[in-house]
Structure formats: structure tokens, C-alpha cells
Tab-separated table of C-alpha atoms in Angstrom:
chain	number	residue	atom	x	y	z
A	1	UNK	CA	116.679	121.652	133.719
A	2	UNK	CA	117.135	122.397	137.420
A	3	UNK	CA	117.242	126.087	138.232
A	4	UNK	CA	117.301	126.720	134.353
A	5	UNK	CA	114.848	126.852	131.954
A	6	UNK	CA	114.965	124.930	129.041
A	7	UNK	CA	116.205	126.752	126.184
A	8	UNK	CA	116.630	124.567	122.829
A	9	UNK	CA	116.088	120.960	122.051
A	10	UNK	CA	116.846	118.900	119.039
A	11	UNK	CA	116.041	115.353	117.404
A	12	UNK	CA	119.177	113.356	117.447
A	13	UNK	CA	118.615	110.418	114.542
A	14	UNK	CA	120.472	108.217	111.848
A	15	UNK	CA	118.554	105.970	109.165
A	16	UNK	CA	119.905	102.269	110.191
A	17	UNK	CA	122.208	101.390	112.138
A	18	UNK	CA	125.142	102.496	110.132
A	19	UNK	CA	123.674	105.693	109.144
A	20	UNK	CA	125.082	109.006	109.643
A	21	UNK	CA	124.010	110.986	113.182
A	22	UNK	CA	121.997	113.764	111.989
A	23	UNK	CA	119.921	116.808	113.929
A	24	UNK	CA	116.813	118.407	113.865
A	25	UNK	CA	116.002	121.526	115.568
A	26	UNK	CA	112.659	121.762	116.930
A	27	UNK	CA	110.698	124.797	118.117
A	28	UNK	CA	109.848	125.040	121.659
A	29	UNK	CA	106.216	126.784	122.443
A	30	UNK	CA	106.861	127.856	125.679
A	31	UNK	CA	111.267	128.468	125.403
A	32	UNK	CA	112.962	129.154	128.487
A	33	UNK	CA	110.231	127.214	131.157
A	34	UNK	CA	111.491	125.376	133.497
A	35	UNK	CA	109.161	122.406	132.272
A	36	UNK	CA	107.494	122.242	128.549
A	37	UNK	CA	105.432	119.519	127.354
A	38	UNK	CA	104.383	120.043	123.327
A	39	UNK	CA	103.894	118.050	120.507
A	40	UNK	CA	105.686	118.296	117.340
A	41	UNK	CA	105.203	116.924	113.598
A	42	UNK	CA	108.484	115.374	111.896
A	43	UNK	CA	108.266	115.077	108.511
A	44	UNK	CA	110.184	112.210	107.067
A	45	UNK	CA	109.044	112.089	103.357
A	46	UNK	CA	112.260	113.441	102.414
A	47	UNK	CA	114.552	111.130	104.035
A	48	UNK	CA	114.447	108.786	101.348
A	49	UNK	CA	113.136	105.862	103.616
A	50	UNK	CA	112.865	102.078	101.670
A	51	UNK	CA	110.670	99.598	103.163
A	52	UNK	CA	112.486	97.791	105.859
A	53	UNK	CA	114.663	100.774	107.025
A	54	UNK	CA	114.934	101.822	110.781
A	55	UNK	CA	114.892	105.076	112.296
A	56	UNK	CA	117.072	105.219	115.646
A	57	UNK	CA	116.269	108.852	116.952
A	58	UNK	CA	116.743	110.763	120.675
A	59	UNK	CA	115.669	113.843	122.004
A	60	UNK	CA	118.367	116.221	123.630
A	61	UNK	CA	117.269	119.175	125.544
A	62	UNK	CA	119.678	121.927	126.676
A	63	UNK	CA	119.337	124.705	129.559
A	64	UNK	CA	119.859	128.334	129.280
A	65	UNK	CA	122.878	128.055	131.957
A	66	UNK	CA	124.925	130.958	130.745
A	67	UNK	CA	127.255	130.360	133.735
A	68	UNK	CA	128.959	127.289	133.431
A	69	UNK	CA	127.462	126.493	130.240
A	70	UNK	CA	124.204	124.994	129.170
A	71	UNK	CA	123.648	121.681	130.734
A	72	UNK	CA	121.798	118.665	128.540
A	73	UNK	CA	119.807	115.907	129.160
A	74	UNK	CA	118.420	112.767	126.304
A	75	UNK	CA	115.657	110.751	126.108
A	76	UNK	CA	116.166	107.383	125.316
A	77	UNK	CA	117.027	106.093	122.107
A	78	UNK	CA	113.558	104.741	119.929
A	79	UNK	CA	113.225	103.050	116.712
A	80	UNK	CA	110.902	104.057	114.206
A	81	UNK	CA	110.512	101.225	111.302
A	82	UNK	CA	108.897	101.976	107.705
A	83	UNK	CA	107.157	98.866	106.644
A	84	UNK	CA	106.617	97.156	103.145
A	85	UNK	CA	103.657	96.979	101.363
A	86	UNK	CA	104.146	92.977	101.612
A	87	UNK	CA	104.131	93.138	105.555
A	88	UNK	CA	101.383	95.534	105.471
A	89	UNK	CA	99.575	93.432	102.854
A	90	UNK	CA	100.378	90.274	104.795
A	91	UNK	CA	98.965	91.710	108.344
A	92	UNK	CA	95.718	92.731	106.770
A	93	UNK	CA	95.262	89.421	105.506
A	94	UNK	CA	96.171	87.500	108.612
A	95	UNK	CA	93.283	90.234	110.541
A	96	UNK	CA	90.834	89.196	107.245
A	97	UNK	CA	91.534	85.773	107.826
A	98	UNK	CA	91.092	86.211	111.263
A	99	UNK	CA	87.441	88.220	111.606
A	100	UNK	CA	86.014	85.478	108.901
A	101	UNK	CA	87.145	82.232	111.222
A	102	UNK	CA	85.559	83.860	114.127
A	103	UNK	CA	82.333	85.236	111.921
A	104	UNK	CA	82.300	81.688	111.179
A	105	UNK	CA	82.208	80.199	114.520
A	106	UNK	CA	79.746	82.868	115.790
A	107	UNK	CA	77.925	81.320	113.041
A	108	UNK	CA	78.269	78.186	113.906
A	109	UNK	CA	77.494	79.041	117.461
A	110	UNK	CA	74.257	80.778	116.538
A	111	UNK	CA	73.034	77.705	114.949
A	112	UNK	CA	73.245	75.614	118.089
A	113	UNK	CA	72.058	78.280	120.357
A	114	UNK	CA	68.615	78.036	117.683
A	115	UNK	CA	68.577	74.409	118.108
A	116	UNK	CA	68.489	74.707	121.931
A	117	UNK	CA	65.493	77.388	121.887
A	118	UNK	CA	63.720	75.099	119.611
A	119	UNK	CA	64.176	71.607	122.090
A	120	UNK	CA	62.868	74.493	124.827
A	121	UNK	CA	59.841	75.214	122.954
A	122	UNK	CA	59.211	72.107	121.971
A	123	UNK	CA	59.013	70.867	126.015
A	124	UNK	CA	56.899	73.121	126.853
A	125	UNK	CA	54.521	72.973	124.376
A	126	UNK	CA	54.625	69.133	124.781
A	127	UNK	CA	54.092	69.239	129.370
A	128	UNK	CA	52.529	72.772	129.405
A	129	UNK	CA	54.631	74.235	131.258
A	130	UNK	CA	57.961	75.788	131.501
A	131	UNK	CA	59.895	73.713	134.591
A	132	UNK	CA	63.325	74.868	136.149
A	133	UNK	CA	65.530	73.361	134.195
A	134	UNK	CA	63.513	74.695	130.917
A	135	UNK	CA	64.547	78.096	132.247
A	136	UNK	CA	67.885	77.778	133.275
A	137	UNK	CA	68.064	76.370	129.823
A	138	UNK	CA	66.431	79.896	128.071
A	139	UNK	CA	68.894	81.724	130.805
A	140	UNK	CA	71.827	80.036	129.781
A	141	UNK	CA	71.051	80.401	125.633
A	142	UNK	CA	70.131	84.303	125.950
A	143	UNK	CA	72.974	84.683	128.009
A	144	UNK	CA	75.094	83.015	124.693
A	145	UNK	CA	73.341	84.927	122.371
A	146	UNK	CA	74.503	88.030	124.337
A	147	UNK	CA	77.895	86.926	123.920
A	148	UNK	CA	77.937	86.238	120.238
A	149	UNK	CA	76.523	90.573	119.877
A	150	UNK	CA	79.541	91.529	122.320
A	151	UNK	CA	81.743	88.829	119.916
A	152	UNK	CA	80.652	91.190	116.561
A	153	UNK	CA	81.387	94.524	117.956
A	154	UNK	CA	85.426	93.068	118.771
A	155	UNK	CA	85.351	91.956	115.000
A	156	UNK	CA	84.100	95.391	114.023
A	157	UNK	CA	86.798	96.744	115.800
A	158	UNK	CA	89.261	94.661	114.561
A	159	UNK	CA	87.594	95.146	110.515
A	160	UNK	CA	87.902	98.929	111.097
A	161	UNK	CA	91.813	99.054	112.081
A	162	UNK	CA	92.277	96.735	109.115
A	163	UNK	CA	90.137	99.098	106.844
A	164	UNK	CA	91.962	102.043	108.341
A	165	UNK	CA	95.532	100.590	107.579
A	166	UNK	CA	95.008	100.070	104.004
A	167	UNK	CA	93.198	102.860	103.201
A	168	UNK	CA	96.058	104.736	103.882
A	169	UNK	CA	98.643	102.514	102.089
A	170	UNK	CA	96.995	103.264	99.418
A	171	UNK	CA	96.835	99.206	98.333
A	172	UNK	CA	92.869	99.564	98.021
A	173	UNK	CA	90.706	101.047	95.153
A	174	UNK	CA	87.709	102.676	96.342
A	175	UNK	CA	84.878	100.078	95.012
A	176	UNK	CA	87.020	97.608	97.297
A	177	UNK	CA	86.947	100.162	100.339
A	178	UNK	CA	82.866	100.476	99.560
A	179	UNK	CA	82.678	96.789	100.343
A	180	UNK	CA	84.104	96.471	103.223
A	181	UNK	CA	82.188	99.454	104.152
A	182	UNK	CA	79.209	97.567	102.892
A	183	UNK	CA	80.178	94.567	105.146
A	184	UNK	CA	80.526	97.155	108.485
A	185	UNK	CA	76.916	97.902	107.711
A	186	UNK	CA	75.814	94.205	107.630
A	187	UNK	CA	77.375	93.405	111.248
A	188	UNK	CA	75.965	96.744	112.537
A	189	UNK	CA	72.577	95.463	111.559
A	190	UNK	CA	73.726	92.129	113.001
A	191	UNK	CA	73.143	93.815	116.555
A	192	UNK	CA	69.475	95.366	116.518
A	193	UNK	CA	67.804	96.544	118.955
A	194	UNK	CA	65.029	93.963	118.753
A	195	UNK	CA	66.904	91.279	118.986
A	196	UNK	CA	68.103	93.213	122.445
A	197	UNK	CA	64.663	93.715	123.916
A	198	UNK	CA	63.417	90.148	122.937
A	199	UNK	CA	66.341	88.802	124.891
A	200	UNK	CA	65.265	90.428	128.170
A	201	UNK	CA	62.124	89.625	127.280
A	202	UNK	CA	62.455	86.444	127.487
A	203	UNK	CA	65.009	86.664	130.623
A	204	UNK	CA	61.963	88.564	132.054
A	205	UNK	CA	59.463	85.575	131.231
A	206	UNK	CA	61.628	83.103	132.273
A	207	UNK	CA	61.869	84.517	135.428
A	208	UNK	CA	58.241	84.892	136.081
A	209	UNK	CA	58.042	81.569	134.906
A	210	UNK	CA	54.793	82.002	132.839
A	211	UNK	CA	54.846	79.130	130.042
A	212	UNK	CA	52.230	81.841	127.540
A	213	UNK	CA	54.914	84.239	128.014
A	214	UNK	CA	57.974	82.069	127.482
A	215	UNK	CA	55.912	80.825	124.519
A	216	UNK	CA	55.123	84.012	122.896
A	217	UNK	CA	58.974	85.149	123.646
A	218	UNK	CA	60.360	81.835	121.867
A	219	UNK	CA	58.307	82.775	118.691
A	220	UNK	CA	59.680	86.160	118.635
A	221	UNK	CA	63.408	85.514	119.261
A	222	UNK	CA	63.024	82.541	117.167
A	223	UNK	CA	62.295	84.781	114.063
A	224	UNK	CA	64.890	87.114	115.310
A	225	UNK	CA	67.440	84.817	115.366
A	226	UNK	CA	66.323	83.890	111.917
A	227	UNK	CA	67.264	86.949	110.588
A	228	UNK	CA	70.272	87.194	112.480
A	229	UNK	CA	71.832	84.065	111.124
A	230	UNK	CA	70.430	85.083	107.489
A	231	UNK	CA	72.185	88.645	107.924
A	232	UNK	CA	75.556	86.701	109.495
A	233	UNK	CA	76.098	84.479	106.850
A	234	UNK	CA	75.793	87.000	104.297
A	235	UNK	CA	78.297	88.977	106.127
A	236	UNK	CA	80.607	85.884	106.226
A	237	UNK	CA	80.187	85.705	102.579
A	238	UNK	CA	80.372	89.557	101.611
A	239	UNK	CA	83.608	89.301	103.173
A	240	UNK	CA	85.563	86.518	102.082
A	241	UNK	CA	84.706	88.084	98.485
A	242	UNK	CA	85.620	91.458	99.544
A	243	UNK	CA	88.870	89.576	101.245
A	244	UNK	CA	90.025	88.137	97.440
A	245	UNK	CA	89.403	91.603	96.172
A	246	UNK	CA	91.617	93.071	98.730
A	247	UNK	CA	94.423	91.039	98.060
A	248	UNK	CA	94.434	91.602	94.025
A	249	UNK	CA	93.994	94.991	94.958
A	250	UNK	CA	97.271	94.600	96.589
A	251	UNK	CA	99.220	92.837	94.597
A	252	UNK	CA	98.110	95.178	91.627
A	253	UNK	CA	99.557	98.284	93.749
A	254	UNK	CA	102.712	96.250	94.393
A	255	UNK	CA	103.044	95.635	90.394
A	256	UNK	CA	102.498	98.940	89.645
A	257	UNK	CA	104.952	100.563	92.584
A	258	UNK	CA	108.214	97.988	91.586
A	259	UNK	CA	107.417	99.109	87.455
A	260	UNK	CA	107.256	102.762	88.696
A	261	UNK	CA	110.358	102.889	90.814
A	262	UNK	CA	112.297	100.461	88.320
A	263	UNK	CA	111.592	102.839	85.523
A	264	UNK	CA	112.794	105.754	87.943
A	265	UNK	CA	115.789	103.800	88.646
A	266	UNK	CA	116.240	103.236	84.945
A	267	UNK	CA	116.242	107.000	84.404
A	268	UNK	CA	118.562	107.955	87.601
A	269	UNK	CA	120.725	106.427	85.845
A	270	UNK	CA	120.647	107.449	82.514
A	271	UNK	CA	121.470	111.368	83.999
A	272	UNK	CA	124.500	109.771	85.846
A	273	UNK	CA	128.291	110.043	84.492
A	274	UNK	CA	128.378	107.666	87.753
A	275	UNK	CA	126.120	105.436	89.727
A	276	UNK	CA	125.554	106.550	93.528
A	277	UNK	CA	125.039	104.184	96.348
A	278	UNK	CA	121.775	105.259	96.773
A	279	UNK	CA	120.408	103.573	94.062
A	280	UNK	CA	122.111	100.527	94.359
A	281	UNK	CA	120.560	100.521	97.560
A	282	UNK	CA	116.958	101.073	96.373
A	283	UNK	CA	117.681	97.899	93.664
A	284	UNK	CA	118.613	96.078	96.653
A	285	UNK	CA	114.754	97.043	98.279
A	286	UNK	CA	113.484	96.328	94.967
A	287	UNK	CA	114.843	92.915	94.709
A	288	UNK	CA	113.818	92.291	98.347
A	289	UNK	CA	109.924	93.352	97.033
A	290	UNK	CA	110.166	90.929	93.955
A	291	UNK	CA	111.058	88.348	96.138
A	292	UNK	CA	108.214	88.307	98.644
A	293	UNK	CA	105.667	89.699	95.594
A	294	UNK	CA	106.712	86.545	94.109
A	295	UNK	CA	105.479	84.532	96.745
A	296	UNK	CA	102.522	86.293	97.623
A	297	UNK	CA	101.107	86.271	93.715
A	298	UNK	CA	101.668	82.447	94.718
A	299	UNK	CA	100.141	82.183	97.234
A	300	UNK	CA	97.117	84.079	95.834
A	301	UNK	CA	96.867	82.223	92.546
A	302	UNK	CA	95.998	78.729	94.784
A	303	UNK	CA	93.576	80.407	96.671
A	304	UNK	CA	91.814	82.463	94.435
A	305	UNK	CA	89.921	80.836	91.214
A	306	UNK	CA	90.137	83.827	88.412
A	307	UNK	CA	88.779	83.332	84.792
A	308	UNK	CA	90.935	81.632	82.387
A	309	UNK	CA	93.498	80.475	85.606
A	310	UNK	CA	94.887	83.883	84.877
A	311	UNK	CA	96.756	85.058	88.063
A	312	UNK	CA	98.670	81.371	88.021
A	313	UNK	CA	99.251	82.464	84.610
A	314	UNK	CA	100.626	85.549	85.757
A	315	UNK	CA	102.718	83.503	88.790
A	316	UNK	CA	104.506	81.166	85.841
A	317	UNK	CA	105.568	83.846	84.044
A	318	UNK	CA	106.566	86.383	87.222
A	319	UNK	CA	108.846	83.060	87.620
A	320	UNK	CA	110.071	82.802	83.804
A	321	UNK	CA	111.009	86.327	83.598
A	322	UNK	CA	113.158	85.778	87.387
A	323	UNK	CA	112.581	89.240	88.904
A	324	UNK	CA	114.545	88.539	91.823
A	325	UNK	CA	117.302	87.026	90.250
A	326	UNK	CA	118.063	89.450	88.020
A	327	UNK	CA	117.548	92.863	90.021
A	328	UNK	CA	119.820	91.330	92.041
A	329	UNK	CA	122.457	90.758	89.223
A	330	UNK	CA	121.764	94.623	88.247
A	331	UNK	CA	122.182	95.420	91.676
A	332	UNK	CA	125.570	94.309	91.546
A	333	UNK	CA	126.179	95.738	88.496
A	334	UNK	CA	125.317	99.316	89.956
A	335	UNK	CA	127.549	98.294	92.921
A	336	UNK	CA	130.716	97.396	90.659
A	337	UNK	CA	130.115	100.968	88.663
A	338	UNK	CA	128.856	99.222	85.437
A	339	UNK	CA	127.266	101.813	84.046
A	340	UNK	CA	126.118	100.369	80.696
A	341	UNK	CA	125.372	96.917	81.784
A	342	UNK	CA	123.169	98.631	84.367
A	343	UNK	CA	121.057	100.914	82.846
A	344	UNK	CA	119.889	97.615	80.227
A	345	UNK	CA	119.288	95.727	83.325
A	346	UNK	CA	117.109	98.366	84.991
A	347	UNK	CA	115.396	99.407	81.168
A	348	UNK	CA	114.669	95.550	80.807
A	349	UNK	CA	112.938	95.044	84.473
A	350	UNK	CA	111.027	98.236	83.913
A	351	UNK	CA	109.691	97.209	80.888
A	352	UNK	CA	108.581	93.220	82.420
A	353	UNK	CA	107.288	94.603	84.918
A	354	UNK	CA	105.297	97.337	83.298
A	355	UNK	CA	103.737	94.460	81.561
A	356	UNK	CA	103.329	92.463	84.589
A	357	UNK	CA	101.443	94.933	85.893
A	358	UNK	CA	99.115	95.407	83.382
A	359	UNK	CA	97.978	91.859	83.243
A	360	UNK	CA	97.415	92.133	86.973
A	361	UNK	CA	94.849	95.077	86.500
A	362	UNK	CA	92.746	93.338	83.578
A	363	UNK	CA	92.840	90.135	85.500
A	364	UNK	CA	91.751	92.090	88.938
A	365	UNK	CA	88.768	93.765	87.135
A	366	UNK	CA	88.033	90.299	85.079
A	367	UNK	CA	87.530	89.353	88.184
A	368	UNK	CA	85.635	91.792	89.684
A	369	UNK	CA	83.027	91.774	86.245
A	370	UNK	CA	82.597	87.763	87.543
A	371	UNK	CA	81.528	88.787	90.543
A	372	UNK	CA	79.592	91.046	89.180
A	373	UNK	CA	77.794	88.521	86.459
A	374	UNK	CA	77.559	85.706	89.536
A	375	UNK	CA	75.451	88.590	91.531
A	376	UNK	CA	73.132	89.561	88.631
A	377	UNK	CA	72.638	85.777	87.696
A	378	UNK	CA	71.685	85.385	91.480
A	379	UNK	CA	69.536	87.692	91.150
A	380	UNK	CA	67.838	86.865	87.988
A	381	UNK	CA	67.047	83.376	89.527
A	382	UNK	CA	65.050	84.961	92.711
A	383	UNK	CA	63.401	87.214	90.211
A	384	UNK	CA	62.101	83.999	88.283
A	385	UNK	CA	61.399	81.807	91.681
A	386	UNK	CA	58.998	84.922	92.331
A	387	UNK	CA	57.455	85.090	88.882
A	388	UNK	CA	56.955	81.615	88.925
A	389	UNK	CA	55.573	81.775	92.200
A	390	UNK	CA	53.360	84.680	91.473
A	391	UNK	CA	52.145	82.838	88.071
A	392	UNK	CA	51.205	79.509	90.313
A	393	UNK	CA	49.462	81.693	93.000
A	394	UNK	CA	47.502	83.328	89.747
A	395	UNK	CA	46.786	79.199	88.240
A	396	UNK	CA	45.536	78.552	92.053
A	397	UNK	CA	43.405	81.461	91.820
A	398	UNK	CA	42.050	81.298	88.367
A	399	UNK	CA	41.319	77.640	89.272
A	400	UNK	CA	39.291	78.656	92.616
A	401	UNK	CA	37.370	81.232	90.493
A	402	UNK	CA	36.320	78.402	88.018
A	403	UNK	CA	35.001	76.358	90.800
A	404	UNK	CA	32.768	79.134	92.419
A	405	UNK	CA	31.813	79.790	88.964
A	406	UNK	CA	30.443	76.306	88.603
A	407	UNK	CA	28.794	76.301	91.913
């Protein structure tokens, strides 16, 4: 502002666009400085936003030049988009997808990096002692294994933006949210501190070349990395579970958000005398949803086995009942000003889709009680491997008994 200080400013925006310039005050902390540098909260929950729309805004600031009148200058113009639930569905499954291909390499990768340790040990044991390529062989694996730990914490990373993003969408229930948390904990305990100390342990032997101490450091990371693969592949596991869960949690919040605004539509209309644009413009986002809903309950129903074949169930008859195709003819019934012909349209979709989305939350807790009865039927067969183990043990010992007995 020059000489001046700065004495108002205002948000300059329009919704698309073709939307109408509007203006926001905003309240300056520090009015009448020649420099001010704040912060300031805009609330856009009652703009009416649909998924897909733009916000083009600019910030104008004017002086308190009471001469020649206040002088101005603008930011840039910026762009504010408000996703869909299908794009933020969609990038959360491409980041799930993502963090279990490179779990599973890691995995992968551990594997070999045990097989290598093992041909070390098994040369040294055999000549006696450790020679210099043995070591630049321990070197190199420790110095992989220390990659694979710096690997996990970029996927936990990654796992906690994803977490982060739908927990605020809202497209998770919280016994889906408690997984993933429970898969967080997993890789944490992927990265122990023993498993740390062993490996410059062993950096440490194989320096001082001492074949008793490489030895006794093989052993140890050996069981280490044991445990680490054990803990890994139940991560991998935990989360490709967790990753079918989140996406019928998704398409179940979906449902349920296109019946709720439908019937809202439905009853917009039935208080009209005549239809607004507005919600002939909110069909139009609705018909955009059913579209891409359609394809992802697709899409799920081939990757996802749920009892009775129930979401492709659910896809064949999303198809029957042609969402799409028929919010878009009610769309351009609202558009024409067919009142009547519109507010059957919109009662009819409400109702589908009510039901739609009803069979989508029995089959994603069917699904869940599955997972449930695989995990207790898991479970049941290590308790009986241990009875039975327990009752041979008890034969062997009975049997050892009789013997000293007879002696």
C-alpha cells in the first residue's frame, strides 16, 4: 500500500466459471498497517457446493488514501475444487493398492535377503571362518535390510494420509478405521529396536572379522528376521482385508448419500409451485454420482467374493433399475418445468435407491460376520493343533513313565 496503510480487503469469488462475482469482507487484525500478514477461516458450507464444482476466488486489498482515493491491489486468481466421494473413494484405493504392492515386494525382498544370511552362515560354518567376500556379503544384506525399515516408515506415511482422508469424508465406519489402525500397529512393530541393534551388531562383527561373533550375530538376526517376515505378512494380509472393507464401506456411504439427497430433491419439489435451477442442477450431480457408483459397485463385485455373490447381485440390479438413465430423464424434466412428471421421477429414484442402499449395508456386514467366522475358525484350528500337541507330549510322557516304572 505504499505510503498508506492498508485499510479493508475482501474475497473476490464465483462458483464455476459462469457463476456470479460475489464478495466477502474479511476482518483485518492489525487495520491500517502498512503490511499485515493473518490468516482467516472461510466457511463455504453454505454455498451450496456439488461435487465437481470450482471455486475461482482473489483477494483485493484497498489503502486508506483519503486523497486521491483508496488505491487497490489483487492477488492472483486460485481455484478451489470440491471433490466427489467417487474421486476420493477412487484415490484411497489407488494409495491401498499402492502400500500392499510395495508391502509385498518388501516381502518378497525380505525373503531373499534371509536366503543370503543363511548361504553366509552356512560358509562359514562349513571353512571356519568368515573370508572377505563373506563380509561384504553380511555388509551388503544388513545394509538391504536397513532399506526395507526406511521402505515401511514411507508406507506408514503414505497409510496415514489415506486414513486421514477418509476419516474425514466420512466414507469409513469406525470398526473399519480400528483396522487400519490395527494394521499401523503391525508395521510399527515391523521396525523394533532389536532388529536395529542386531544389525550393527553384526556390521560390528563383520568388521572385526571374528567368525564366533559373525556366528552368534547370524543366529540372532536370523530369528529376528523370522519374526519380521511373520509380522510383514500378516500386515500384508490385515490389509488387503481391511482394503475390501474400505471400499464397501464406501460404496455403502455413496448409497446412502444419492437415497438421502434424492429424497430431498423429491421433497424440494413437492413445496415448489415451480422448479428452480438449482435443483435441476443437483439431479444433474446426482446423475453424474450414479454413473461412476455404477461402475465402481462393478468393479468391486469382481474383486471382492461376498456370500451368496451378493454385491454382483446388487451390480445387476443397480443396472436393471438404470439410475443414470433415468435421473437424467428427470433432470430434464425439472429443466423443461414439468412439475408432475418430475416429482414421480425423483419419488421413484428415492425409493430404488433407498432400497439399494439397504442391501448394500446387510451385504457389507454379511461380510464383515465372514470375516469374522474365517478368524474364529482360524483360531479354533491352532487351539486344537495345541491340544493335540499337548495330549501327544502327555502319551510321550505317560509312555516314558511306564518304562522307568518297569526298570
Amino acid at each position: 500500500a505504499d505510503d498508506f496503510g492498508v485499510a479493508r480487503a475482501e474475497i473476490r469469488y464465483r462458483i464455476n466459471q459462469d457463476g456470479d462475482q460475489k464478495y466477502l469482507p474479511l476482518k483485518l487484525d492489525a487495520a491500517g498497517n502498512r503490511e499485515i500478514s493473518q490468516t482467516a477461516a472461510w466457511d463455504l458450507s453454505r454455498s451450496d457446493l456439488l461435487p465437481g464444482d470450482q471455486v475461482y476466488y482473489s483477494i483485493r486489498v484497498y489503502d486508506n488514501n483519503s486523497s486521491t482515493g483508496p488505491g487497490e491491489g489483487e492477488t492472483p486468481e486460485f481455484v478451489i475444487r470440491f471433490p466427489s466421494l467417487h474421486e476420493i473413494q477412487e484415490a484411497a484405493r489407488r494409495e491401498h493398492d499402492k502400500t500392499v504392492d510395495q508391502l509385498e515386494s518388501l516381502s518378497e525382498q525380505s525373503e531373499r535377503i534371509q536366503e543370503k544370511m543363511k548361504n553366509v552362515a552356512r560358509e562359514i560354518l562349513k571353512q571356519e571362518e568368515a573370508t572377505w567376500e563373506d563380509r561384504a556379503e553380511i555388509r551388503d544384506a544388513v545394509q538391504q535390510q536397513d532399506k526395507l525399515t526406511e521402505e515401511i516408515e514411507k508406507n506408514k506415511i503414505a497409510l496415514d494420509k489415506t486414513r486421514q482422508r477418509l476419516e474425514q469424508s466420512g466414507l469409513l465406519t469406525p470398526e473399519t478405521l480400528e483396522k487400519l489402525q490395527q494394521v499401523r500397529s503391525l508395521m510399527d512393530d515391523l521396525n523394533t529396536s532389536d532388529l536395529q541393534r542386531i544389525s550393527q551388531d553384526l556390521k560390528d562383527a563383520a568388521d572385526a572379522a571374528d567368525p564366533e561373533m559373525i556366528r552368534e550375530a547370524l543366529e540372532r538376526m536370523a530369528s529376528e528376521q523370522e519374526a519380521f517376515q511373520e509380522n510383514l505378512d500378516r500386515t500384508i494380509a490385515l490389509l488387503e482385508r481391511v482394503r475390501n472393507q474400505q471400499t464397501l464401506d464406501a460404496l455403502t456411504s455413496r448409497l446412502r448419500e444419492m437415497a438421502r439427497d434424492q429424497a430431498d430433491i423429491h421433497k424440494q419439489i413437492a413445496k415448489q409451485n415451480r422448479l428452480p435451477e438449482s435443483l435441476a442442477d443437483r439431479q444433474a450431480a446426482l446423475k453424474q454420482e450414479a454413473e461412476t457408483l455404477q461402475e465402481a459397485i462393478e468393479q468391486a463385485a469382481e474383486s471382492i467374493k461376498t456370500p451368496q455373490d451378493r454385491l454382483s447381485e446388487l451390480s445387476k440390479s443397480f443396472d436393471r433399475k438404470e439410475i443414470p438413465q433415468r435421473s437424467a430423464q428427470t433432470q430434464r424434466d425439472m429443466r423443461a418445468g414439468q412439475q408432475d412428471r418430475s416429482k414421480t421421477g425423483t419419488k421413484e429414484l428415492a425409493e430404488d435407491l433407498d432400497q439399494l442402499a439397504t442391501e448394500m449395508e446387510a451385504i457389507r456386514e454379511s461380510y464383515r460376520q465372514k470375516q469374522k467366522d474365517e478368524l474364529i475358525a482360524q483360531l479354533t484350528g491352532i487351539f486344537n493343533d495345541l491340544l493335540n500337541v499337548s495330549r501327544s507330549q502327555e502319551r510321550v510322557a505317560s509312555a516314558a513313565e511306564q518304562e522307568r516304572n518297569l526298570d
